[in-house]
């Protein structure tokens, strides 16, 4: 045999050698070593997601507003479910009928035969206790722990928001989320989602053929711990918030209270309100639907999303602008003969003594005075556009007509027309201060949110600046003001001494003027009433206020829809809330009772709204 | 024309029979690997087993075509086919689709074609053609170089596609070169170097306590041992003065190799590749990645016992524990469901195939056909050894299929072509002058 042929045998030899080695190895692994068989028995691996505890939410005093309660999802892996399982017994345990059972199994199979899916969401703790013991009879079924939000105080649903399951489009857009995760959908839960959500963990369990957990796979080597979300402390004073919701019951409107020196929001109320516990867990869809078709729009956050004209409360602003523009001094007087007349134009005013100086004009809320003031501001400049532009800039510097940047979603910008707006509407050069004089008394095209009004009030209280309003005080004990550059101090370009005049006048409003119903004996309160024209029904009642006059601790804006006079509903409510906040007592319980019992929601008005 | 039709009559029935047995067994196993109760029809073409049936059918068509082609087709066009495939390999790098990090597929109207599967038979053709040229002498340097080039060009292109596994199989051609006269020493040196490499890897992480309070790292210890060994050889053979040069060369080679292991391991190999080698050697447990695969594979195979759990009853398979069940790890299904007896049966089948090929090689009159046959055997052997070895923890995890068993159209077509060209050449062996 030549050398080449020999080599063929070498090749054959190599082949056979490997084959024999492999056969020996196989013999060892399959026949001799029992370890693998045991591993296989224990080898059904189950991945259990450890959902993190969502961050808790507290009010400024440490009162717990939102916490988590345990809930249990019943999961199923269709491929592991046995044909021979006792469905009747199973259904009895879950209090489910057979048809539903078949539906759910089919749904799970359509999702995936091999992957776990939710068979029954959030079974009650009672069901869980019953089922847990019997689960071994039903291979393929297991329980996964979840948490659900609980609201012990039931207040501030618009601020807190709610949590729901993540939608497919969100999963597509954000790789962190997986099907079944929860995500904040509105309110704080949404804006602080990333802070609150924590981090998912995973536990890999070994389960034997009898569906019993045999322990953790590789002693938990691959497990990752869930990381709880960070806790939030809000600037909200829960007692004040609840008190406001209590006073405002059966009325539509909004109350926003701020601490002027810090921009911290003490209360943010939108009425009618709802119990936040309604939008939790399984019941959420049904309840949400009901709430959303309610014609009074309880889900709608009026504090941030409703635009109202400011009404007479705006006169303070015009006064300040007038003083700064030097078209006005505290002693400037104008006459008012039941209103303001110019040519054929007439703006009405209620009866009061005449002529009127600055302080009295605010005290008694005189329309004629401000028509004059506004016109003189505009007419100071060569064209109405220029004058209006200047006026417009002042108004904006109070944070009006723009978003305050508060850390809640869906804030409206509000509306204050730019000069171009009037140019387009009337034609360039075709309008003047008289055309738009309704702006003098806070009517016309102006539309501001209660949030913006409260911020404006805080600016007056501070005598010329405001701090960006915000609702979260700290995140896991890290002070926001210190670390967050978003919170800034904004100055209005108006001298401090002008503010003092207006503040004094606003004090008179409450002491002797239209805002008497907000008077508190032990405090120096400053305020301004407003009656907002409403083409669809009764006028709205509004009031802005702050107290104490010097070194104010609270600035508040109240809107009561269809409340008519500012002094009738908005002012007393503001007064009561401030007294409660500053003194923790109520000295005029009869007023409190009248407010609480007030019911402005009646069919007549509902009809008007629907027009 | 008459002689062509009778090629089918003259083809080696044993090889053809083995071919059919293997692809049918493979098909049944893919069914078991992918099985779920929802789709029970084995003919369902939306599932892999249905698709595999399609591939099987088309393979038979390809095989028939090959049998009917004029036998001089392959010898004449050997280089041309090779060139075409090389071109495709180059093309796929630029316009191919990427799967799992490798750009090795063309997507053509919903089907995926992998040129690297076809380059196996093309390279074999070209190499066989080259080595069967008249008066070729492998001992000449130029011959070695050209043969080497024919093998390496496709291999490198496949490496560039990031498909290291498929590139490695070209190493199997060394057996062909050996059979055709390449010095056996090269094989020996290769094996020794590999052993040294592995031993170094195993030892280098350790530190050994020596007498006289010396502590030696594993690599250094190895060098010391080799030095001592070589010195001993010198002492015993000191009569032959020349041997000292040989020993010095060997020592230098070993030293260089040992020292370079670390460099090669960390700089040349990709991290996942070095990881797999570590896992194989037991130096590292990689529970999530390659280590997990092998662990699951061993569990699946090991739990099969002597006779297996029965067809379609493999729990590990059923619950998808073993990744790549229908492709790279298809052997697990056999191991689990048919046990030791079944697994051995499959190994015997493959052995039968390989040995039959060698036997058929020996009766070839044409050197071209003979060399081609050795190439065929080498390639099939390499796939078989690495793939099965991988599933039982004796070879590193490299993504290469088990011929005729693993799911895959390109793979099945490639092997069918590889095999049937040989069957055809054998059927016409009596036509050779």
Short mmCIF file of N, CA, C and O in Angstrom, two decimals, chain A residues 460-574:
data_model
loop_
_atom_site.label_atom_id
_atom_site.label_comp_id
_atom_site.label_asym_id
_atom_site.label_seq_id
_atom_site.Cartn_x
_atom_site.Cartn_y
_atom_site.Cartn_z
N UNK A 460 -47.97 90.39 43.20
CA UNK A 460 -48.36 91.62 43.89
C UNK A 460 -47.96 91.51 45.36
O UNK A 460 -47.42 92.44 45.94
N UNK A 461 -48.22 90.34 45.93
CA UNK A 461 -47.89 90.15 47.35
C UNK A 461 -46.40 90.36 47.58
O UNK A 461 -45.99 90.91 48.61
N UNK A 462 -45.58 89.91 46.64
CA UNK A 462 -44.14 90.07 46.78
C UNK A 462 -43.65 91.45 46.43
O UNK A 462 -42.45 91.72 46.51
N UNK A 463 -44.58 92.30 46.01
CA UNK A 463 -44.21 93.65 45.58
C UNK A 463 -43.27 93.64 44.38
O UNK A 463 -42.32 94.40 44.32
N UNK A 464 -43.50 92.78 43.43
CA UNK A 464 -42.78 92.97 42.17
C UNK A 464 -42.03 91.78 41.59
O UNK A 464 -41.33 91.93 40.60
N UNK A 465 -42.12 90.61 42.17
CA UNK A 465 -41.47 89.46 41.55
C UNK A 465 -42.26 88.21 41.90
O UNK A 465 -43.07 88.21 42.81
N UNK A 466 -41.99 87.15 41.13
CA UNK A 466 -42.55 85.86 41.53
C UNK A 466 -41.50 84.78 41.34
O UNK A 466 -40.56 84.95 40.55
N UNK A 467 -41.67 83.73 42.10
CA UNK A 467 -40.79 82.56 41.96
C UNK A 467 -41.59 81.53 41.16
O UNK A 467 -42.77 81.34 41.41
N UNK A 468 -40.94 80.85 40.21
CA UNK A 468 -41.64 79.88 39.36
C UNK A 468 -42.50 78.95 40.22
O UNK A 468 -41.98 78.30 41.13
N UNK A 469 -43.79 78.91 39.95
CA UNK A 469 -44.64 78.05 40.77
C UNK A 469 -44.32 76.57 40.50
O UNK A 469 -44.07 76.17 39.37
N UNK A 470 -44.29 75.81 41.58
CA UNK A 470 -44.01 74.39 41.43
C UNK A 470 -44.74 73.62 42.51
O UNK A 470 -45.12 74.17 43.54
N UNK A 471 -44.89 72.34 42.26
CA UNK A 471 -45.74 71.56 43.14
C UNK A 471 -44.98 70.46 43.89
O UNK A 471 -45.52 69.84 44.79
N UNK A 472 -43.74 70.23 43.49
CA UNK A 472 -42.96 69.23 44.20
C UNK A 472 -41.89 69.93 45.02
O UNK A 472 -41.11 70.72 44.50
N UNK A 473 -41.89 69.60 46.31
CA UNK A 473 -40.97 70.28 47.20
C UNK A 473 -39.61 69.57 47.18
O UNK A 473 -38.58 70.20 47.10
N UNK A 474 -39.67 68.26 47.30
CA UNK A 474 -38.40 67.54 47.28
C UNK A 474 -38.61 66.13 46.74
O UNK A 474 -39.70 65.58 46.81
N UNK A 475 -37.52 65.60 46.19
CA UNK A 475 -37.54 64.24 45.68
C UNK A 475 -36.59 63.42 46.55
O UNK A 475 -35.41 63.70 46.58
N UNK A 476 -37.13 62.44 47.26
CA UNK A 476 -36.29 61.64 48.15
C UNK A 476 -35.35 62.50 48.96
O UNK A 476 -34.15 62.28 48.99
N UNK A 477 -35.91 63.47 49.58
CA UNK A 477 -35.13 64.32 50.48
C UNK A 477 -34.11 65.21 49.83
O UNK A 477 -33.27 65.76 50.50
N UNK A 478 -34.18 65.35 48.53
CA UNK A 478 -33.31 66.36 47.91
C UNK A 478 -34.16 67.56 47.58
O UNK A 478 -35.05 67.49 46.76
N UNK A 479 -33.85 68.68 48.20
CA UNK A 479 -34.64 69.89 48.02
C UNK A 479 -34.63 70.35 46.58
O UNK A 479 -33.57 70.49 45.98
N UNK A 480 -35.80 70.55 46.06
CA UNK A 480 -35.86 70.93 44.65
C UNK A 480 -35.32 72.31 44.40
O UNK A 480 -34.62 72.56 43.44
N UNK A 481 -35.71 73.24 45.24
CA UNK A 481 -35.31 74.63 45.02
C UNK A 481 -33.80 74.75 44.92
O UNK A 481 -33.27 75.51 44.13
N UNK A 482 -33.14 73.94 45.72
CA UNK A 482 -31.69 74.03 45.73
C UNK A 482 -31.07 73.48 44.46
O UNK A 482 -30.13 74.04 43.92
N UNK A 483 -31.62 72.37 43.99
CA UNK A 483 -30.92 71.72 42.89
C UNK A 483 -31.54 71.97 41.53
O UNK A 483 -31.01 71.56 40.53
N UNK A 484 -32.66 72.60 41.50
CA UNK A 484 -33.37 72.68 40.22
C UNK A 484 -33.28 74.08 39.61
O UNK A 484 -33.83 75.03 40.15
N UNK A 485 -32.61 74.17 38.50
CA UNK A 485 -32.43 75.49 37.89
C UNK A 485 -33.69 75.99 37.21
O UNK A 485 -33.76 77.13 36.80
N UNK A 486 -34.69 75.10 37.10
CA UNK A 486 -35.92 75.53 36.43
C UNK A 486 -36.66 76.56 37.28
O UNK A 486 -37.38 77.41 36.79
N UNK A 487 -36.47 76.48 38.59
CA UNK A 487 -37.17 77.41 39.48
C UNK A 487 -36.39 78.70 39.57
O UNK A 487 -35.28 78.74 40.07
N UNK A 488 -37.01 79.75 39.05
CA UNK A 488 -36.29 81.02 38.99
C UNK A 488 -37.12 82.14 39.54
O UNK A 488 -38.32 82.04 39.71
N UNK A 489 -36.44 83.22 39.76
CA UNK A 489 -37.12 84.43 40.22
C UNK A 489 -37.32 85.34 39.02
O UNK A 489 -36.38 85.65 38.29
N UNK A 490 -38.57 85.75 38.82
CA UNK A 490 -38.87 86.61 37.67
C UNK A 490 -39.29 87.97 38.17
O UNK A 490 -40.17 88.09 39.01
N UNK A 491 -38.68 88.99 37.65
CA UNK A 491 -39.00 90.35 38.09
C UNK A 491 -39.98 91.01 37.13
O UNK A 491 -39.91 90.82 35.93
N UNK A 492 -40.88 91.77 37.69
CA UNK A 492 -41.74 92.63 36.89
C UNK A 492 -41.07 93.99 36.88
O UNK A 492 -40.53 94.42 37.89
N UNK A 493 -41.11 94.66 35.76
CA UNK A 493 -40.37 95.94 35.77
C UNK A 493 -41.13 97.11 36.37
O UNK A 493 -41.23 98.16 35.75
N UNK A 494 -41.64 96.92 37.57
CA UNK A 494 -42.43 98.02 38.18
C UNK A 494 -41.90 98.29 39.57
O UNK A 494 -41.65 97.37 40.35
N UNK A 495 -41.71 99.53 39.89
CA UNK A 495 -41.06 99.92 41.14
C UNK A 495 -41.86 99.50 42.36
O UNK A 495 -43.09 99.49 42.36
N UNK A 496 -41.13 99.24 43.41
CA UNK A 496 -41.73 98.70 44.63
C UNK A 496 -42.75 99.66 45.23
O UNK A 496 -43.79 99.26 45.74
N UNK A 497 -42.43 100.96 45.19
CA UNK A 497 -43.36 101.87 45.86
C UNK A 497 -44.73 101.92 45.19
O UNK A 497 -45.73 102.14 45.86
N UNK A 498 -44.77 101.66 43.90
CA UNK A 498 -46.08 101.59 43.24
C UNK A 498 -46.89 100.45 43.81
O UNK A 498 -48.09 100.55 44.01
N UNK A 499 -46.17 99.36 44.05
CA UNK A 499 -46.87 98.21 44.62
C UNK A 499 -47.48 98.56 45.98
O UNK A 499 -48.58 98.14 46.31
N UNK A 500 -46.74 99.32 46.75
CA UNK A 500 -47.24 99.62 48.09
C UNK A 500 -48.59 100.32 48.02
O UNK A 500 -49.48 100.06 48.83
N UNK A 501 -48.73 101.21 47.05
CA UNK A 501 -50.02 101.90 46.93
C UNK A 501 -51.13 100.93 46.63
O UNK A 501 -52.21 100.95 47.22
N UNK A 502 -50.85 100.08 45.67
CA UNK A 502 -51.91 99.15 45.26
C UNK A 502 -52.22 98.17 46.38
O UNK A 502 -53.38 97.83 46.64
N UNK A 503 -51.17 97.73 47.08
CA UNK A 503 -51.39 96.80 48.20
C UNK A 503 -52.28 97.45 49.25
O UNK A 503 -53.23 96.84 49.77
N UNK A 504 -51.98 98.68 49.56
CA UNK A 504 -52.79 99.41 50.55
C UNK A 504 -54.23 99.50 50.09
O UNK A 504 -55.17 99.29 50.88
N UNK A 505 -54.41 99.79 48.81
CA UNK A 505 -55.77 99.89 48.27
C UNK A 505 -56.48 98.54 48.38
O UNK A 505 -57.67 98.47 48.73
N UNK A 506 -55.73 97.48 48.09
CA UNK A 506 -56.35 96.15 48.17
C UNK A 506 -56.70 95.79 49.61
O UNK A 506 -57.63 95.04 49.88
N UNK A 507 -55.97 96.33 50.54
CA UNK A 507 -56.30 96.12 51.94
C UNK A 507 -57.63 96.80 52.25
O UNK A 507 -58.49 96.23 52.93
N UNK A 508 -57.80 97.98 51.68
CA UNK A 508 -59.05 98.70 51.89
C UNK A 508 -60.24 97.96 51.31
O UNK A 508 -61.35 98.00 51.84
N UNK A 509 -59.98 97.24 50.21
CA UNK A 509 -61.06 96.46 49.58
C UNK A 509 -61.68 95.52 50.60
O UNK A 509 -62.91 95.39 50.70
N UNK A 510 -60.83 94.89 51.36
CA UNK A 510 -61.32 93.90 52.32
C UNK A 510 -61.83 94.57 53.58
O UNK A 510 -62.79 94.13 54.21
N UNK A 511 -61.18 95.65 54.00
CA UNK A 511 -61.61 96.33 55.21
C UNK A 511 -62.96 97.00 55.02
O UNK A 511 -63.85 96.89 55.85
N UNK A 512 -63.07 97.74 53.88
CA UNK A 512 -64.28 98.55 53.71
C UNK A 512 -64.95 98.39 52.35
O UNK A 512 -66.03 98.90 52.14
N UNK A 513 -64.28 97.74 51.45
CA UNK A 513 -64.76 97.79 50.07
C UNK A 513 -65.56 96.56 49.67
O UNK A 513 -66.20 95.89 50.49
N UNK A 514 -65.45 96.22 48.38
CA UNK A 514 -66.29 95.14 47.85
C UNK A 514 -65.92 93.77 48.39
O UNK A 514 -66.67 92.81 48.26
N UNK A 515 -64.75 93.69 49.03
CA UNK A 515 -64.29 92.36 49.49
C UNK A 515 -64.50 92.14 50.98
O UNK A 515 -63.81 91.33 51.60
N UNK A 516 -65.46 92.81 51.57
CA UNK A 516 -65.66 92.71 53.03
C UNK A 516 -65.94 91.30 53.49
O UNK A 516 -65.62 90.93 54.61
N UNK A 517 -66.55 90.52 52.60
CA UNK A 517 -66.89 89.17 53.03
C UNK A 517 -65.66 88.29 53.22
O UNK A 517 -65.77 87.18 53.72
N UNK A 518 -64.49 88.84 52.85
CA UNK A 518 -63.27 88.05 53.08
C UNK A 518 -62.54 88.50 54.33
O UNK A 518 -61.46 88.03 54.65
N UNK A 519 -63.12 89.41 55.05
CA UNK A 519 -62.43 90.02 56.18
C UNK A 519 -62.21 89.03 57.31
O UNK A 519 -63.09 88.27 57.68
N UNK A 520 -60.99 89.05 57.83
CA UNK A 520 -60.69 88.22 58.99
C UNK A 520 -60.20 89.14 60.09
O UNK A 520 -59.30 89.95 59.87
N UNK A 521 -60.79 89.05 61.29
CA UNK A 521 -60.48 90.01 62.35
C UNK A 521 -59.01 90.08 62.68
O UNK A 521 -58.46 91.15 62.82
N UNK A 522 -58.41 88.94 62.86
CA UNK A 522 -57.05 88.98 63.39
C UNK A 522 -55.97 89.16 62.33
O UNK A 522 -54.79 89.14 62.64
N UNK A 523 -56.38 89.30 61.10
CA UNK A 523 -55.38 89.37 60.03
C UNK A 523 -55.58 90.58 59.15
O UNK A 523 -56.69 91.04 58.98
N UNK A 524 -54.48 91.02 58.54
CA UNK A 524 -54.60 92.07 57.54
C UNK A 524 -54.62 91.41 56.18
O UNK A 524 -53.60 90.93 55.68
N UNK A 525 -55.80 91.40 55.60
CA UNK A 525 -55.98 90.72 54.31
C UNK A 525 -56.07 91.74 53.19
O UNK A 525 -56.69 92.79 53.37
N UNK A 526 -55.46 91.43 52.06
CA UNK A 526 -55.60 92.27 50.88
C UNK A 526 -56.27 91.46 49.78
O UNK A 526 -56.00 90.28 49.63
N UNK A 527 -57.15 92.10 49.03
CA UNK A 527 -57.83 91.32 47.99
C UNK A 527 -58.42 92.21 46.91
O UNK A 527 -58.30 93.43 46.96
N UNK A 528 -59.01 91.53 45.93
CA UNK A 528 -59.73 92.25 44.88
C UNK A 528 -60.80 91.35 44.33
O UNK A 528 -60.55 90.19 44.01
N UNK A 529 -62.01 91.91 44.25
CA UNK A 529 -63.13 91.11 43.73
C UNK A 529 -63.18 91.20 42.21
O UNK A 529 -62.58 92.08 41.61
N UNK A 530 -63.95 90.27 41.62
CA UNK A 530 -64.17 90.33 40.18
C UNK A 530 -65.47 89.64 39.86
O UNK A 530 -65.83 88.64 40.48
N UNK A 531 -66.15 90.18 38.88
CA UNK A 531 -67.36 89.51 38.40
C UNK A 531 -67.16 89.31 36.91
O UNK A 531 -67.15 90.28 36.15
N UNK A 532 -66.97 88.08 36.52
CA UNK A 532 -66.56 87.82 35.14
C UNK A 532 -67.78 87.59 34.26
O UNK A 532 -68.61 86.73 34.55
N UNK A 533 -67.86 88.33 33.20
CA UNK A 533 -69.01 88.19 32.31
C UNK A 533 -69.03 86.82 31.68
O UNK A 533 -68.01 86.29 31.24
N UNK A 534 -70.23 86.25 31.64
CA UNK A 534 -70.39 84.90 31.10
C UNK A 534 -71.55 84.90 30.11
O UNK A 534 -72.70 85.02 30.52
N UNK A 535 -71.25 84.80 28.82
CA UNK A 535 -72.34 84.85 27.84
C UNK A 535 -73.28 83.65 27.90
O UNK A 535 -74.38 83.70 27.36
N UNK A 536 -72.84 82.57 28.57
CA UNK A 536 -73.66 81.36 28.56
C UNK A 536 -74.54 81.19 29.77
O UNK A 536 -75.25 80.23 29.91
N UNK A 537 -74.45 82.07 30.72
CA UNK A 537 -75.25 81.89 31.93
C UNK A 537 -74.90 82.97 32.93
O UNK A 537 -74.42 84.04 32.56
N UNK A 538 -75.08 82.65 34.21
CA UNK A 538 -74.73 83.63 35.24
C UNK A 538 -73.24 83.93 35.21
O UNK A 538 -72.41 83.06 34.93
N UNK A 539 -72.92 85.17 35.58
CA UNK A 539 -71.51 85.57 35.60
C UNK A 539 -70.74 84.75 36.64
O UNK A 539 -71.30 84.23 37.59
N UNK A 540 -69.41 84.71 36.45
CA UNK A 540 -68.58 83.97 37.40
C UNK A 540 -68.11 84.88 38.52
O UNK A 540 -67.82 86.06 38.30
N UNK A 541 -67.97 84.28 39.68
CA UNK A 541 -67.51 85.03 40.85
C UNK A 541 -66.03 84.76 41.04
O UNK A 541 -65.61 83.61 41.09
N UNK A 542 -65.22 85.85 41.14
CA UNK A 542 -63.80 85.60 41.34
C UNK A 542 -63.21 86.56 42.36
O UNK A 542 -63.72 87.67 42.57
N UNK A 543 -62.13 86.11 43.01
CA UNK A 543 -61.49 86.92 44.05
C UNK A 543 -60.03 86.56 44.09
O UNK A 543 -59.66 85.40 44.04
N UNK A 544 -59.15 87.59 44.18
CA UNK A 544 -57.74 87.30 44.45
C UNK A 544 -57.41 87.94 45.78
O UNK A 544 -57.95 88.99 46.13
N UNK A 545 -56.49 87.29 46.53
CA UNK A 545 -56.18 87.83 47.85
C UNK A 545 -54.84 87.33 48.32
O UNK A 545 -54.31 86.34 47.82
N UNK A 546 -54.28 88.05 49.31
CA UNK A 546 -53.12 87.52 50.00
C UNK A 546 -53.14 88.04 51.44
O UNK A 546 -53.74 89.06 51.75
N UNK A 547 -52.45 87.29 52.31
CA UNK A 547 -52.43 87.69 53.74
C UNK A 547 -51.20 87.07 54.38
O UNK A 547 -50.72 86.03 53.92
N UNK A 548 -50.65 87.65 55.42
CA UNK A 548 -50.94 89.00 55.90
C UNK A 548 -50.38 90.06 54.96
O UNK A 548 -49.57 89.76 54.10
N UNK A 549 -50.84 91.26 55.10
CA UNK A 549 -50.45 92.32 54.17
C UNK A 549 -48.93 92.46 54.09
O UNK A 549 -48.36 92.58 53.01
N UNK A 550 -48.30 92.48 55.27
CA UNK A 550 -46.84 92.56 55.28
C UNK A 550 -46.28 91.17 55.52
O UNK A 550 -46.68 90.49 56.45
N UNK A 551 -45.33 90.81 54.71
CA UNK A 551 -44.75 89.47 54.77
C UNK A 551 -45.82 88.39 54.54
O UNK A 551 -46.10 87.57 55.42
N UNK A 552 -46.45 88.45 53.39
CA UNK A 552 -47.57 87.53 53.12
C UNK A 552 -47.11 86.06 53.06
O UNK A 552 -46.04 85.75 52.56
N UNK A 553 -47.99 85.21 53.58
CA UNK A 553 -47.68 83.79 53.60
C UNK A 553 -48.50 82.99 52.60
O UNK A 553 -48.19 81.83 52.30
N UNK A 554 -49.59 83.61 52.14
CA UNK A 554 -50.43 82.87 51.19
C UNK A 554 -51.05 83.85 50.21
O UNK A 554 -51.50 84.94 50.61
N UNK A 555 -51.02 83.46 48.92
CA UNK A 555 -51.70 84.24 47.88
C UNK A 555 -52.67 83.29 47.22
O UNK A 555 -52.35 82.14 46.96
N UNK A 556 -53.88 83.78 46.99
CA UNK A 556 -54.92 82.84 46.56
C UNK A 556 -55.77 83.43 45.44
O UNK A 556 -55.97 84.64 45.37
N UNK A 557 -56.21 82.56 44.54
CA UNK A 557 -57.12 82.99 43.47
C UNK A 557 -58.29 82.02 43.45
O UNK A 557 -58.10 80.82 43.42
N UNK A 558 -59.49 82.56 43.50
CA UNK A 558 -60.68 81.71 43.53
C UNK A 558 -61.60 82.06 42.37
O UNK A 558 -61.84 83.24 42.09
N UNK A 559 -62.07 81.02 41.68
CA UNK A 559 -63.11 81.21 40.66
C UNK A 559 -64.28 80.33 41.02
O UNK A 559 -64.11 79.14 41.24
N UNK A 560 -65.46 80.91 41.09
CA UNK A 560 -66.65 80.10 41.28
C UNK A 560 -67.55 80.38 40.08
O UNK A 560 -68.06 81.49 39.91
N UNK A 561 -67.71 79.35 39.24
CA UNK A 561 -68.51 79.57 38.03
C UNK A 561 -69.96 79.84 38.39
O UNK A 561 -70.51 79.21 39.29
N UNK A 562 -70.54 80.76 37.67
CA UNK A 562 -71.95 81.14 37.86
C UNK A 562 -72.22 81.65 39.27
O UNK A 562 -73.34 81.55 39.75
N UNK A 563 -71.21 82.16 39.92
CA UNK A 563 -71.39 82.61 41.30
C UNK A 563 -71.82 84.06 41.40
O UNK A 563 -72.06 84.59 42.47
N UNK A 564 -71.90 84.69 40.26
CA UNK A 564 -72.29 86.10 40.13
C UNK A 564 -71.30 87.04 40.78
O UNK A 564 -70.16 87.12 40.37
N UNK A 565 -71.65 87.76 41.81
CA UNK A 565 -70.72 88.75 42.36
C UNK A 565 -69.48 88.09 42.94
O UNK A 565 -69.57 87.07 43.59
N UNK A 566 -68.36 88.72 42.76
CA UNK A 566 -67.12 88.23 43.37
C UNK A 566 -67.26 88.14 44.88
O UNK A 566 -66.72 87.23 45.51
N UNK A 567 -68.01 89.06 45.42
CA UNK A 567 -68.12 89.10 46.88
C UNK A 567 -69.05 88.03 47.43
O UNK A 567 -69.04 87.74 48.61
N UNK A 568 -69.83 87.43 46.54
CA UNK A 568 -70.85 86.52 47.05
C UNK A 568 -70.30 85.15 47.38
O UNK A 568 -70.62 84.57 48.40
N UNK A 569 -69.42 84.64 46.51
CA UNK A 569 -68.91 83.30 46.76
C UNK A 569 -67.39 83.26 46.84
O UNK A 569 -66.82 82.73 47.79
N UNK A 570 -66.73 83.87 45.85
CA UNK A 570 -65.28 83.72 45.79
C UNK A 570 -64.59 84.35 46.98
O UNK A 570 -63.69 83.75 47.58
N UNK A 571 -65.04 85.56 47.36
CA UNK A 571 -64.36 86.25 48.46
C UNK A 571 -64.50 85.51 49.79
O UNK A 571 -63.49 85.29 50.48
N UNK A 572 -65.73 85.11 50.18
CA UNK A 572 -65.83 84.40 51.46
C UNK A 572 -65.01 83.12 51.47
O UNK A 572 -64.36 82.80 52.47
N UNK A 573 -65.02 82.41 50.36
CA UNK A 573 -64.25 81.16 50.33
C UNK A 573 -62.77 81.45 50.49
O UNK A 573 -62.06 80.79 51.26
N UNK A 574 -62.30 82.49 49.80
CA UNK A 574 -60.89 82.84 49.93
C UNK A 574 -60.57 83.20 51.37
O UNK A 574 -59.56 82.76 51.93
#
